[in-house]
Structure formats: C-alpha cells, structure tokens
XYZ file of C-alpha atoms in Angstrom:
129
model
C 55.923 214.583 26.583
C 58.283 212.253 28.404
C 57.452 211.711 32.076
C 60.511 211.234 34.253
C 60.856 210.219 37.889
C 64.232 211.156 39.389
C 65.099 209.184 42.526
C 68.034 210.890 44.258
C 68.892 211.332 47.940
C 70.890 214.566 47.470
C 68.260 217.342 47.631
C 70.346 219.893 45.720
C 71.089 217.540 42.830
C 67.492 216.305 42.817
C 65.891 219.746 42.648
C 68.355 221.330 40.196
C 68.156 218.411 37.796
C 64.350 218.342 37.935
C 64.215 222.091 37.365
C 66.449 221.817 34.307
C 64.478 218.927 32.853
C 61.162 220.684 33.429
C 62.510 223.713 31.562
C 63.202 221.634 28.460
C 60.496 222.934 26.111
C 57.657 220.503 25.613
C 59.720 217.396 26.254
C 59.836 216.597 29.953
C 57.732 216.479 33.042
C 60.004 215.485 35.909
C 58.948 214.615 39.423
C 61.298 213.569 42.196
C 61.655 211.213 45.118
C 64.337 211.149 47.807
C 64.740 207.391 48.197
C 63.495 204.052 46.913
C 60.431 203.703 49.182
C 59.264 207.169 48.039
C 60.132 206.297 44.437
C 58.148 203.074 44.625
C 55.156 205.016 45.961
C 55.485 207.651 43.211
C 55.472 204.992 40.490
C 52.583 203.088 42.075
C 50.541 206.280 42.528
C 51.171 207.409 38.942
C 50.122 204.064 37.513
C 47.059 203.901 39.785
C 46.020 207.367 38.549
C 46.422 206.164 34.947
C 49.347 208.506 34.328
C 52.154 207.191 32.211
C 55.626 207.130 33.740
C 58.198 206.687 30.988
C 61.735 206.925 32.345
C 63.165 206.517 35.825
C 66.427 208.345 36.546
C 67.972 206.432 39.393
C 70.909 207.253 41.656
C 73.169 204.242 42.173
C 74.042 204.966 45.813
C 70.648 205.426 47.416
C 70.431 204.896 51.171
C 68.612 201.728 52.136
C 67.858 199.691 49.042
C 70.426 200.922 46.498
C 69.906 201.791 42.839
C 70.487 198.306 41.403
C 68.034 196.825 43.923
C 65.459 199.434 42.916
C 66.144 198.815 39.203
C 65.592 195.089 39.644
C 62.265 195.677 41.412
C 61.109 198.224 38.816
C 61.803 195.821 35.955
C 60.045 192.967 37.756
C 56.905 195.027 38.408
C 56.879 197.342 35.377
C 59.080 195.948 32.593
C 57.929 198.700 30.217
C 59.574 201.436 32.310
C 62.957 202.593 31.076
C 65.724 203.136 33.635
C 68.808 205.314 33.436
C 71.277 204.909 36.259
C 72.425 208.506 36.827
C 75.382 208.583 39.163
C 78.849 209.788 39.983
C 80.121 206.234 40.415
C 82.354 205.473 37.443
C 83.670 202.075 38.546
C 83.161 199.427 35.826
C 81.866 196.875 38.358
C 79.099 199.285 39.441
C 78.155 199.955 35.824
C 77.849 196.226 35.122
C 75.880 195.704 38.348
C 73.361 198.338 37.256
C 72.998 197.011 33.718
C 72.625 193.453 35.034
C 69.858 194.689 37.350
C 67.874 195.927 34.345
C 68.991 199.505 33.746
C 68.574 200.577 30.113
C 71.430 203.024 30.383
C 74.085 204.517 32.597
C 75.067 208.183 32.643
C 77.603 209.965 34.802
C 76.482 213.089 36.636
C 79.619 214.781 35.313
C 78.181 214.621 31.780
C 76.931 217.914 30.309
C 73.260 218.613 31.097
C 72.418 218.417 27.386
C 73.653 214.826 27.484
C 71.079 213.988 30.156
C 68.168 215.257 28.058
C 69.545 213.425 25.007
C 69.966 210.211 27.026
C 66.373 210.365 28.264
C 65.054 210.843 24.720
C 67.279 208.027 23.460
C 66.250 205.527 26.163
C 62.589 206.525 25.814
C 62.918 205.675 22.115
C 64.154 202.162 22.907
C 67.908 202.697 22.624
C 70.612 202.197 25.219
C 72.997 204.827 26.618
C-alpha cells in the first residue's frame, strides 16, 4: 500500500482526487490537507504514530507558504518522502522552481487520472515523473 498525503486548497479537487485514489484497488491510502500548516501537521502526526507516509501530492499555488516552500521544508525534515507537484501551472519557470525545491516529479492536473496513479507508483519506486 502506498500512503499519499494530498495538500490542496481547492476542496472539490482535494476530495475528488482523494476519492479516486482511495478507490484504486489495494494500492493507495490517501488523506488530505487544505494548506501547508495542516499538511505539516498531518505528516508530523503520521510519523509520530509510526505510520509510514510515502508520497506527498502538493499543489503549487497554496495560500500562505506555496508548494515549493512546502517541498523544501519536507525534504529538509523528511528526505525519504517523495513529492509530486500536482498543479495546473504549466509555466516552465514554475516547474523548475518546484524541482529545484526538491520535488521528485511534476504532473499537470489536466493529465488523465490514470496518469496520476501511475506517477505515484513511479515516484514511490524511486523514479522521476
């Protein structure tokens, strides 16, 4: 089982994506957070409870600290966590900013849903997307 935390400020996107990932048979357990402070708490709580968090799906344009800021902090505290920046922002500068901050991959929200599941499996296995 791959444990995923999806940090996304849009409640519709957050809940629909989590629902779809949780329906993937035997592969995913996805929990959500609305912003980076809540995401930080979710990661900290999971690690404190000895639960493994594997992949963080991270929106680039979070309110407050943005996705690259969150990615940088995640990698500093928990370098073993894999990060996929999952966003609608397709500007090359934003992609490079995210990868420079430590993201292991970058996927557009316009990609087919099957591509999201495949990207999570790929990044979890140590590959980039």
